[in-house]
Amino acid sequence: MDLNTITEVIRRPSERPGADWREGDAWLAGGTWLYSVEQPDLRRLVDLTALPWEPLVPTDDGLEIGATCTVRDLYAFPRPERWTAGILFRKSCEAFLSSFKVWNAATVGGNICMSLPAGPMITLTVALEARYELWAPDGSVRFVDALDFVTGDHRNVLAPGEILRRVTVPERALRGRTAHRRFTLTRLGRSTVFLVGTQRPGGNDLLLTITAGTTRPVRIAFDSLPDARTLRGSVDAVPADVWFDDPNGTPDHRRHLARHFAEEIRRELTAGDLA
């Protein structure tokens, strides 16, 4: 779509692009959503892809994912064998309702900052207990737990001009065990619910992440694997106004699916623990 209100595109922003921020600006990364709908309030685009941000940087502490890392690059990342939870990288990329053309342009940071319930990069990073590094226009930096970033449908904690710089996934989470379930109305459709269960290496705990079916990510934690009744009660305790309602599913339908898949995840991780 042509954005006929745009009067300027900043192709080579400064290394700290927030310093040049002004009202009417938008950060441009992949642009797959930005160019898909009218943007009447925008006057300038600031192109972040020109900045030398490394897409994927393994470290002793885990993995750093640059905000401009594309879905294609994340999908193709050759993760170390010890990162057993890295299977979620591909599974989350496959949850995109998009073509390979979009994969080549869409970015991890863009999907997170869109903050839509079905954003699979939100699912991935919350499930793996990631932390986001945010840059403010005044040059300050703050860090936010992935769980706390999205506050509702298309809403998050970003202040005007603030930018997501990188996502840091801890080593301990990457070495954990995982089980996941996802439901769509059609084979390649938008996620109705997307659940991920994780366990620390050698542990008997359960960290259950519920997304897509809720307006914001929900995390339910247990020090040890719960029984079926306890797990169901925890899912039922999610506030009624948190369940999402759109053509892909009613809140009641999504709650029902979450109960069902949470139990499947519990059984899968329990069986793995006994193996």
mmCIF file of C-alpha atoms in Angstrom:
data_model
loop_
_atom_site.group_PDB
_atom_site.id
_atom_site.type_symbol
_atom_site.label_atom_id
_atom_site.label_comp_id
_atom_site.label_asym_id
_atom_site.label_seq_id
_atom_site.Cartn_x
_atom_site.Cartn_y
_atom_site.Cartn_z
ATOM 1 C CA MET A 1 0.000 0.000 0.000
ATOM 2 C CA ASP A 2 1.206 3.518 -0.776
ATOM 3 C CA LEU A 3 1.602 5.655 2.331
ATOM 4 C CA ASN A 4 0.662 9.031 0.894
ATOM 5 C CA THR A 5 1.234 11.006 4.104
ATOM 6 C CA ILE A 6 4.950 10.159 4.272
ATOM 7 C CA THR A 7 7.151 13.107 3.332
ATOM 8 C CA GLU A 8 10.576 11.695 4.268
ATOM 9 C CA VAL A 9 12.348 8.393 4.823
ATOM 10 C CA ILE A 10 15.482 8.428 6.992
ATOM 11 C CA ARG A 11 17.632 5.778 5.291
ATOM 12 C CA ARG A 12 20.718 6.148 7.468
ATOM 13 C CA PRO A 13 19.729 6.997 11.031
ATOM 14 C CA SER A 14 22.242 7.600 13.786
ATOM 15 C CA GLU A 15 23.511 4.702 15.893
ATOM 16 C CA ARG A 16 21.100 5.828 18.599
ATOM 17 C CA PRO A 17 18.096 6.539 16.363
ATOM 18 C CA GLY A 18 15.841 7.619 19.193
ATOM 19 C CA ALA A 19 17.690 10.941 19.414
ATOM 20 C CA ASP A 20 16.126 11.994 16.111
ATOM 21 C CA TRP A 21 12.595 10.922 17.032
ATOM 22 C CA ARG A 22 9.732 13.336 16.589
ATOM 23 C CA GLU A 23 5.970 13.111 16.519
ATOM 24 C CA GLY A 24 4.707 11.537 13.316
ATOM 25 C CA ASP A 25 7.666 9.141 13.016
ATOM 26 C CA ALA A 26 7.522 5.373 12.749
ATOM 27 C CA TRP A 27 10.312 2.836 13.009
ATOM 28 C CA LEU A 28 10.682 0.870 9.785
ATOM 29 C CA ALA A 29 12.098 -2.659 10.006
ATOM 30 C CA GLY A 30 10.408 -5.283 7.827
ATOM 31 C CA GLY A 31 7.396 -3.050 7.213
ATOM 32 C CA THR A 32 5.134 -6.037 6.570
ATOM 33 C CA TRP A 33 2.381 -4.543 8.735
ATOM 34 C CA LEU A 34 3.316 -0.887 8.285
ATOM 35 C CA TYR A 35 2.650 -1.022 4.551
ATOM 36 C CA SER A 36 -0.446 -3.189 4.840
ATOM 37 C CA VAL A 37 -2.827 -0.546 6.215
ATOM 38 C CA GLU A 38 -3.291 3.208 6.018
ATOM 39 C CA GLN A 39 -1.095 5.247 8.383
ATOM 40 C CA PRO A 40 -2.684 8.723 8.338
ATOM 41 C CA ASP A 41 -0.803 10.008 11.391
ATOM 42 C CA LEU A 42 2.686 9.273 10.039
ATOM 43 C CA ARG A 43 4.992 11.766 8.327
ATOM 44 C CA ARG A 44 8.431 10.096 8.455
ATOM 45 C CA LEU A 45 9.819 6.571 8.414
ATOM 46 C CA VAL A 46 13.106 5.796 10.141
ATOM 47 C CA ASP A 47 14.707 2.756 8.508
ATOM 48 C CA LEU A 48 16.334 0.563 11.161
ATOM 49 C CA THR A 49 17.601 -2.061 8.718
ATOM 50 C CA ALA A 50 20.557 0.170 7.826
ATOM 51 C CA LEU A 51 21.911 -0.131 11.375
ATOM 52 C CA PRO A 52 24.661 -2.742 11.932
ATOM 53 C CA TRP A 53 22.700 -4.855 14.410
ATOM 54 C CA GLU A 54 23.765 -8.496 14.415
ATOM 55 C CA PRO A 55 20.703 -10.730 13.995
ATOM 56 C CA LEU A 56 21.768 -13.663 16.210
ATOM 57 C CA VAL A 57 24.669 -13.689 18.674
ATOM 58 C CA PRO A 58 25.268 -16.802 20.813
ATOM 59 C CA THR A 59 27.029 -16.004 24.095
ATOM 60 C CA ASP A 60 28.049 -17.874 27.242
ATOM 61 C CA ASP A 61 24.848 -16.555 28.833
ATOM 62 C CA GLY A 62 22.452 -17.564 26.036
ATOM 63 C CA LEU A 63 21.341 -15.971 22.781
ATOM 64 C CA GLU A 64 20.986 -12.339 21.770
ATOM 65 C CA ILE A 65 18.441 -11.696 19.015
ATOM 66 C CA GLY A 66 18.668 -8.333 17.314
ATOM 67 C CA ALA A 67 15.327 -6.600 16.865
ATOM 68 C CA THR A 68 15.847 -6.480 13.092
ATOM 69 C CA CYS A 69 16.568 -10.222 12.836
ATOM 70 C CA THR A 70 14.267 -11.637 10.162
ATOM 71 C CA VAL A 71 11.987 -14.600 10.622
ATOM 72 C CA ARG A 72 13.937 -16.342 7.865
ATOM 73 C CA ASP A 73 17.232 -15.932 9.740
ATOM 74 C CA LEU A 74 15.751 -17.158 13.005
ATOM 75 C CA TYR A 75 14.266 -20.197 11.295
ATOM 76 C CA ALA A 76 17.584 -21.100 9.655
ATOM 77 C CA PHE A 77 19.679 -20.543 12.788
ATOM 78 C CA PRO A 78 21.918 -23.602 13.454
ATOM 79 C CA ARG A 79 21.372 -23.869 17.196
ATOM 80 C CA PRO A 80 23.808 -25.838 19.370
ATOM 81 C CA GLU A 81 22.627 -29.354 20.257
ATOM 82 C CA ARG A 82 22.626 -28.510 23.964
ATOM 83 C CA TRP A 83 19.873 -25.952 23.330
ATOM 84 C CA THR A 84 17.072 -28.495 23.380
ATOM 85 C CA ALA A 85 14.425 -25.790 23.718
ATOM 86 C CA GLY A 86 15.657 -24.300 20.458
ATOM 87 C CA ILE A 87 13.098 -26.446 18.674
ATOM 88 C CA LEU A 88 10.665 -23.663 19.543
ATOM 89 C CA PHE A 89 12.466 -21.313 17.136
ATOM 90 C CA ARG A 90 11.211 -23.195 14.103
ATOM 91 C CA LYS A 91 7.827 -24.042 15.591
ATOM 92 C CA SER A 92 7.200 -20.380 16.360
ATOM 93 C CA CYS A 93 8.324 -19.247 12.904
ATOM 94 C CA GLU A 94 5.960 -21.801 11.368
ATOM 95 C CA ALA A 95 3.109 -20.223 13.346
ATOM 96 C CA PHE A 96 3.305 -17.068 11.215
ATOM 97 C CA LEU A 97 0.303 -16.572 8.973
ATOM 98 C CA SER A 98 2.522 -15.502 6.060
ATOM 99 C CA SER A 99 4.330 -16.466 2.884
ATOM 100 C CA PHE A 100 8.070 -16.948 2.399
ATOM 101 C CA LYS A 101 8.162 -13.395 1.040
ATOM 102 C CA VAL A 102 7.010 -12.088 4.408
ATOM 103 C CA TRP A 103 9.532 -14.341 6.211
ATOM 104 C CA ASN A 104 12.306 -12.605 4.257
ATOM 105 C CA ALA A 105 11.233 -9.178 5.506
ATOM 106 C CA ALA A 106 9.320 -9.581 8.785
ATOM 107 C CA THR A 107 11.441 -9.077 11.886
ATOM 108 C CA VAL A 108 11.431 -10.539 15.367
ATOM 109 C CA GLY A 109 11.255 -7.087 16.921
ATOM 110 C CA GLY A 110 8.477 -5.950 14.628
ATOM 111 C CA ASN A 111 6.290 -8.904 15.536
ATOM 112 C CA ILE A 112 6.860 -8.324 19.241
ATOM 113 C CA CYS A 113 6.184 -4.583 19.069
ATOM 114 C CA MET A 114 2.982 -5.115 17.092
ATOM 115 C CA SER A 115 1.795 -6.867 20.264
ATOM 116 C CA LEU A 116 -1.011 -8.814 18.632
ATOM 117 C CA PRO A 117 -2.347 -11.807 20.608
ATOM 118 C CA ALA A 118 -1.251 -14.263 17.903
ATOM 119 C CA GLY A 119 2.289 -12.862 17.584
ATOM 120 C CA PRO A 120 4.463 -16.019 17.606
ATOM 121 C CA MET A 121 7.667 -14.177 18.521
ATOM 122 C CA ILE A 122 5.875 -13.120 21.692
ATOM 123 C CA THR A 123 5.019 -16.750 22.398
ATOM 124 C CA LEU A 124 8.616 -17.812 21.817
ATOM 125 C CA THR A 125 10.288 -15.179 23.942
ATOM 126 C CA VAL A 126 7.845 -15.351 26.853
ATOM 127 C CA ALA A 127 8.076 -19.154 26.969
ATOM 128 C CA LEU A 128 11.881 -18.953 27.036
ATOM 129 C CA GLU A 129 11.875 -16.284 29.775
ATOM 130 C CA ALA A 130 13.573 -13.693 27.599
ATOM 131 C CA ARG A 131 14.338 -10.102 28.467
ATOM 132 C CA TYR A 132 13.916 -7.098 26.152
ATOM 133 C CA GLU A 133 16.380 -4.205 25.940
ATOM 134 C CA LEU A 134 14.591 -0.915 25.234
ATOM 135 C CA TRP A 135 16.249 2.322 24.103
ATOM 136 C CA ALA A 136 14.593 5.650 24.938
ATOM 137 C CA PRO A 137 14.978 8.880 22.917
ATOM 138 C CA ASP A 138 16.973 10.469 25.760
ATOM 139 C CA GLY A 139 19.642 7.753 25.465
ATOM 140 C CA SER A 140 18.602 5.784 28.543
ATOM 141 C CA VAL A 141 18.220 2.002 28.483
ATOM 142 C CA ARG A 142 15.817 -0.193 30.381
ATOM 143 C CA PHE A 143 15.164 -3.926 30.487
ATOM 144 C CA VAL A 144 11.719 -5.541 30.578
ATOM 145 C CA ASP A 145 10.756 -9.168 31.117
ATOM 146 C CA ALA A 146 9.097 -10.494 27.962
ATOM 147 C CA LEU A 147 6.062 -11.448 30.051
ATOM 148 C CA ASP A 148 5.505 -7.834 31.106
ATOM 149 C CA PHE A 149 5.952 -6.163 27.710
ATOM 150 C CA VAL A 150 2.585 -6.818 26.078
ATOM 151 C CA THR A 151 -0.291 -5.382 28.095
ATOM 152 C CA GLY A 152 -3.224 -6.086 25.767
ATOM 153 C CA ASP A 153 -4.358 -6.467 22.185
ATOM 154 C CA HIS A 154 -1.988 -4.244 20.167
ATOM 155 C CA ARG A 155 -0.759 -2.587 23.387
ATOM 156 C CA ASN A 156 2.601 -2.659 25.147
ATOM 157 C CA VAL A 157 4.831 -0.708 27.526
ATOM 158 C CA LEU A 158 6.768 1.227 24.866
ATOM 159 C CA ALA A 159 6.835 4.981 25.421
ATOM 160 C CA PRO A 160 6.755 7.370 22.418
ATOM 161 C CA GLY A 161 10.037 7.086 20.521
ATOM 162 C CA GLU A 162 11.223 4.112 22.549
ATOM 163 C CA ILE A 163 12.671 1.246 20.554
ATOM 164 C CA LEU A 164 13.263 -2.471 21.080
ATOM 165 C CA ARG A 165 16.971 -3.060 20.516
ATOM 166 C CA ARG A 166 17.492 -6.723 21.322
ATOM 167 C CA VAL A 167 16.019 -9.811 22.942
ATOM 168 C CA THR A 168 18.167 -11.882 25.305
ATOM 169 C CA VAL A 169 17.240 -15.523 25.868
ATOM 170 C CA PRO A 170 18.974 -17.117 28.901
ATOM 171 C CA GLU A 171 21.085 -20.249 28.526
ATOM 172 C CA ARG A 172 19.185 -22.103 31.262
ATOM 173 C CA ALA A 173 15.913 -21.704 29.363
ATOM 174 C CA LEU A 174 17.491 -22.821 26.096
ATOM 175 C CA ARG A 175 18.696 -26.041 27.748
ATOM 176 C CA GLY A 176 15.274 -26.960 29.136
ATOM 177 C CA ARG A 177 12.652 -29.451 28.026
ATOM 178 C CA THR A 178 9.617 -28.242 26.110
ATOM 179 C CA ALA A 179 6.205 -29.335 24.891
ATOM 180 C CA HIS A 180 3.879 -27.205 22.810
ATOM 181 C CA ARG A 181 0.381 -27.230 21.349
ATOM 182 C CA ARG A 182 -1.191 -24.897 18.801
ATOM 183 C CA PHE A 183 -4.693 -24.783 17.333
ATOM 184 C CA THR A 184 -5.923 -23.026 14.200
ATOM 185 C CA LEU A 185 -9.281 -23.142 12.428
ATOM 186 C CA THR A 186 -7.492 -23.863 9.136
ATOM 187 C CA ARG A 187 -4.168 -25.564 8.449
ATOM 188 C CA LEU A 188 -2.359 -22.315 7.689
ATOM 189 C CA GLY A 189 -4.594 -20.022 9.723
ATOM 190 C CA ARG A 190 -3.965 -17.604 12.543
ATOM 191 C CA SER A 191 -3.398 -19.216 15.938
ATOM 192 C CA THR A 192 -6.502 -19.576 18.087
ATOM 193 C CA VAL A 193 -4.351 -20.697 21.032
ATOM 194 C CA PHE A 194 -0.631 -21.383 21.338
ATOM 195 C CA LEU A 195 0.605 -23.048 24.545
ATOM 196 C CA VAL A 196 4.163 -23.922 25.552
ATOM 197 C CA GLY A 197 5.270 -25.890 28.588
ATOM 198 C CA THR A 198 8.900 -25.803 29.717
ATOM 199 C CA GLN A 199 10.991 -27.461 32.420
ATOM 200 C CA ARG A 200 14.460 -26.612 33.666
ATOM 201 C CA PRO A 201 17.182 -29.146 32.808
ATOM 202 C CA GLY A 202 16.781 -32.119 35.140
ATOM 203 C CA GLY A 203 13.882 -30.437 36.932
ATOM 204 C CA ASN A 204 10.308 -31.471 37.685
ATOM 205 C CA ASP A 205 8.784 -28.006 37.479
ATOM 206 C CA LEU A 206 6.341 -26.659 34.906
ATOM 207 C CA LEU A 207 6.206 -23.231 33.339
ATOM 208 C CA LEU A 208 3.099 -22.978 31.173
ATOM 209 C CA THR A 209 2.753 -20.084 28.732
ATOM 210 C CA ILE A 210 -0.629 -19.312 27.149
ATOM 211 C CA THR A 211 -0.796 -16.970 24.153
ATOM 212 C CA ALA A 212 -2.930 -16.240 21.078
ATOM 213 C CA GLY A 213 -6.060 -17.119 23.040
ATOM 214 C CA THR A 214 -5.417 -14.277 25.473
ATOM 215 C CA THR A 215 -5.018 -10.530 24.947
ATOM 216 C CA ARG A 216 -1.656 -10.679 26.704
ATOM 217 C CA PRO A 217 0.683 -13.576 27.513
ATOM 218 C CA VAL A 218 -0.218 -15.620 30.577
ATOM 219 C CA ARG A 219 2.375 -17.565 32.550
ATOM 220 C CA ILE A 220 1.429 -20.240 35.090
ATOM 221 C CA ALA A 221 4.306 -21.618 37.165
ATOM 222 C CA PHE A 222 4.568 -24.744 39.327
ATOM 223 C CA ASP A 223 7.583 -25.853 41.373
ATOM 224 C CA SER A 224 6.670 -29.459 40.536
ATOM 225 C CA LEU A 225 4.358 -31.007 37.972
ATOM 226 C CA PRO A 226 0.761 -30.538 39.168
ATOM 227 C CA ASP A 227 -2.042 -33.054 38.957
ATOM 228 C CA ALA A 228 -4.733 -32.608 36.316
ATOM 229 C CA ARG A 229 -7.232 -30.928 38.659
ATOM 230 C CA THR A 230 -4.727 -28.375 39.923
ATOM 231 C CA LEU A 231 -3.618 -27.491 36.406
ATOM 232 C CA ARG A 232 -7.183 -27.100 35.179
ATOM 233 C CA GLY A 233 -7.978 -24.876 38.147
ATOM 234 C CA SER A 234 -5.031 -22.630 37.300
ATOM 235 C CA VAL A 235 -6.203 -22.258 33.709
ATOM 236 C CA ASP A 236 -9.737 -21.515 34.909
ATOM 237 C CA ALA A 237 -8.308 -18.838 37.220
ATOM 238 C CA VAL A 238 -7.185 -16.731 34.254
ATOM 239 C CA PRO A 239 -9.453 -13.637 34.414
ATOM 240 C CA ALA A 240 -12.413 -13.723 32.037
ATOM 241 C CA ASP A 241 -11.491 -10.406 30.424
ATOM 242 C CA VAL A 242 -8.046 -11.711 29.427
ATOM 243 C CA TRP A 243 -9.428 -14.312 26.999
ATOM 244 C CA PHE A 244 -9.473 -12.985 23.440
ATOM 245 C CA ASP A 245 -12.580 -12.757 21.286
ATOM 246 C CA ASP A 246 -12.348 -12.588 17.481
ATOM 247 C CA PRO A 247 -13.508 -14.615 14.431
ATOM 248 C CA ASN A 248 -10.908 -17.278 15.242
ATOM 249 C CA GLY A 249 -12.541 -18.199 18.544
ATOM 250 C CA THR A 250 -14.725 -17.084 21.413
ATOM 251 C CA PRO A 251 -13.304 -16.727 24.936
ATOM 252 C CA ASP A 252 -15.120 -19.893 26.052
ATOM 253 C CA HIS A 253 -13.759 -21.857 23.101
ATOM 254 C CA ARG A 254 -10.232 -20.640 23.774
ATOM 255 C CA ARG A 255 -10.481 -21.458 27.477
ATOM 256 C CA HIS A 256 -11.667 -24.961 26.599
ATOM 257 C CA LEU A 257 -8.732 -25.459 24.214
ATOM 258 C CA ALA A 258 -6.279 -24.153 26.803
ATOM 259 C CA ARG A 259 -7.548 -26.639 29.392
ATOM 260 C CA HIS A 260 -7.280 -29.503 26.904
ATOM 261 C CA PHE A 261 -3.811 -28.649 25.604
ATOM 262 C CA ALA A 262 -2.431 -27.802 29.046
ATOM 263 C CA GLU A 263 -3.325 -31.315 30.168
ATOM 264 C CA GLU A 264 -1.688 -32.816 27.063
ATOM 265 C CA ILE A 265 1.466 -30.827 27.803
ATOM 266 C CA ARG A 266 1.432 -31.953 31.442
ATOM 267 C CA ARG A 267 1.155 -35.581 30.395
ATOM 268 C CA GLU A 268 3.884 -35.248 27.792
ATOM 269 C CA LEU A 269 6.341 -33.728 30.249
ATOM 270 C CA THR A 270 5.361 -36.259 32.929
ATOM 271 C CA ALA A 271 6.011 -39.145 30.533
ATOM 272 C CA GLY A 272 9.345 -37.649 29.600
ATOM 273 C CA ASP A 273 10.242 -37.342 33.262
ATOM 274 C CA LEU A 274 9.570 -41.053 33.781
ATOM 275 C CA ALA A 275 11.410 -42.193 30.668
#
